[in-house]
Short mmCIF file of C-alpha atoms in Angstrom, two decimals:
data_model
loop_
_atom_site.label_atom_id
_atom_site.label_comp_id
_atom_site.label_asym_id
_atom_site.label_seq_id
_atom_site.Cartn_x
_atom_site.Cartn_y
_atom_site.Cartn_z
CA UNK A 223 2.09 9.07 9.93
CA UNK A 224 5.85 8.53 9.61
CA UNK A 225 7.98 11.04 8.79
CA UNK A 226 5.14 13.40 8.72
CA UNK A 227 7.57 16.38 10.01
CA UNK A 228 7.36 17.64 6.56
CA UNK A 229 10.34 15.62 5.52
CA UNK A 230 7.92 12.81 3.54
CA UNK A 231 5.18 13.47 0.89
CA UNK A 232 2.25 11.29 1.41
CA UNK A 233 -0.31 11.13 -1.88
CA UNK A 234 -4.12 11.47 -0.32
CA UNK A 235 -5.96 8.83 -2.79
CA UNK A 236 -9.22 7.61 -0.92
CA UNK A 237 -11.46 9.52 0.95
CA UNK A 238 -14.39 7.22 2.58
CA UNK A 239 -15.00 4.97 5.12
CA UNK A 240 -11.29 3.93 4.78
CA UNK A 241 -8.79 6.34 4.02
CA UNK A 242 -5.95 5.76 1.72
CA UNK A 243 -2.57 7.09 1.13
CA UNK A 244 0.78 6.51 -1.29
CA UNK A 245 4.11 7.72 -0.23
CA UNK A 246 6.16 7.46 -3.32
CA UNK A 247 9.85 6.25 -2.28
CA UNK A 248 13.46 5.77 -3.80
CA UNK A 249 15.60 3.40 -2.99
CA UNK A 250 19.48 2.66 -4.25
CA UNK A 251 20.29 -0.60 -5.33
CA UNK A 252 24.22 -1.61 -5.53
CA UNK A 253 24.76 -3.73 -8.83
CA UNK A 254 28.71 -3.24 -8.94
CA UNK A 255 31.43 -5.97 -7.77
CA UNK A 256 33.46 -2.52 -6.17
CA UNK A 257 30.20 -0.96 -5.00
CA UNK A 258 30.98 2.77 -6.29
CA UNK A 259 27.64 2.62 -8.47
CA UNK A 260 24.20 2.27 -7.83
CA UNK A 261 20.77 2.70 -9.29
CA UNK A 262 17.56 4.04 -7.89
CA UNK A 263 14.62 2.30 -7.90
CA UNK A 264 11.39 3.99 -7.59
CA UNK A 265 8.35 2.19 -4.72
CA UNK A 266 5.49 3.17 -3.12
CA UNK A 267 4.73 2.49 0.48
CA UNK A 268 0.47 2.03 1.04
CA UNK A 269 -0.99 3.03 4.23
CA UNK A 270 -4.43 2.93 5.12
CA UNK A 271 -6.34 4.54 8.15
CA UNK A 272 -8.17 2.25 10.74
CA UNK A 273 -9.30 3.33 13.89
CA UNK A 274 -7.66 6.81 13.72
CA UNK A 275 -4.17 5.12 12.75
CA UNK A 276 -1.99 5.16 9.70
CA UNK A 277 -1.39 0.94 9.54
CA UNK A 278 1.55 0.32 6.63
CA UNK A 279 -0.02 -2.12 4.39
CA UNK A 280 2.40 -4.66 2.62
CA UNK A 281 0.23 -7.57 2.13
CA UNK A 282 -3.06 -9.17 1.56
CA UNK A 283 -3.43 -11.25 4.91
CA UNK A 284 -2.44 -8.02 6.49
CA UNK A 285 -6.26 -6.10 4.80
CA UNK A 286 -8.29 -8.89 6.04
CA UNK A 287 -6.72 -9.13 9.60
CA UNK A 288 -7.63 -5.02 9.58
CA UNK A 289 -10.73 -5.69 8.19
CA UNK A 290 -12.16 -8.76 9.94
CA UNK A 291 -15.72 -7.99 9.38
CA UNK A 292 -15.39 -8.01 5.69
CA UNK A 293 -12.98 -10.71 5.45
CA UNK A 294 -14.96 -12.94 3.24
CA UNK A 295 -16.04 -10.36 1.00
CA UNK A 296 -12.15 -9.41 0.89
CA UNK A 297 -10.86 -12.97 0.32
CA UNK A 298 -13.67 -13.44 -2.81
CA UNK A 299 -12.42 -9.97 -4.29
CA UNK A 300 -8.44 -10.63 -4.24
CA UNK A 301 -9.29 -13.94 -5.41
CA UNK A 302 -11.65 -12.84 -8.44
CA UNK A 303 -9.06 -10.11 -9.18
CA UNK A 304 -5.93 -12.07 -8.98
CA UNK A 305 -4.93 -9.41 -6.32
CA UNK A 306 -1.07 -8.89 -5.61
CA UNK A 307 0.35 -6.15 -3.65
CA UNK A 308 3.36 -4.41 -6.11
CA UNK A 309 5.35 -2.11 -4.68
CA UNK A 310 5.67 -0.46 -8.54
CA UNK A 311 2.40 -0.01 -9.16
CA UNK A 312 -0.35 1.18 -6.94
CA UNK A 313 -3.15 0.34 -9.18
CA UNK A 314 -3.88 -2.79 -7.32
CA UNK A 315 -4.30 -1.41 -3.97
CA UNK A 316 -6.34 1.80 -5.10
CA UNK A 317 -9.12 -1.22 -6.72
CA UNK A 318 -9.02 -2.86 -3.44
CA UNK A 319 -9.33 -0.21 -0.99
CA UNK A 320 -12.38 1.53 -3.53
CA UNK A 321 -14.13 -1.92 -3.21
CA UNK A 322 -13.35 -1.99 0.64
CA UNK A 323 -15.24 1.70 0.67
CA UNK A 324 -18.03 -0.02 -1.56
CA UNK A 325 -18.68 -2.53 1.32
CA UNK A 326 -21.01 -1.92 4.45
#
């Protein structure tokens, strides 16, 4: 995994056929004309294991290409669920990968 020198913290949230972690991440966004200030903003980076690597996940298309033998089942459940990949709140991606463990 990136930065996995003990320099990043990775959250371990799945733990099935697919395995699933969050690495919580800042950012600092420059809102001033003279650019001496700057807020953070809090996002999460998703990264799921497939085939013994850690693939960054940052949208839908990019699950089903991983997941070609589910893809239908994939394309019904992001559809049903109004599925979006947010970057500020992991909720969405923890429902899809525990349905992606649900599948056979």
């Amino acid at each position: 995994m990136p930065g996995i020198e003990g320099r990043s913290l990775y959250e371990h949230i799945s733990d099935g056929a697919h395995t699933f972690y969050i690495k919580p991440a800042r950012k600092i966004e420059i809102r001033s004309a003279d650019k001496t200030r700057g807020q953070w903003t809090k996002y999460y980076e998703y990264y799921l294991n497939k085939d013994s690597l850690f693939v960054r996940v940052r949208s839908k298309n990019q699950i089903i290409d991983l997941f070609p033998e589910h893809s239908s089942d994939l394309k019904r459940f992001f559809r049903k669920s109004r599925f979006r990949i947010n970057d500020q709140n992991p909720a969405g991606m923890i429902s899809a990968v525990t349905y992606l463990n649900s599948l056979k």
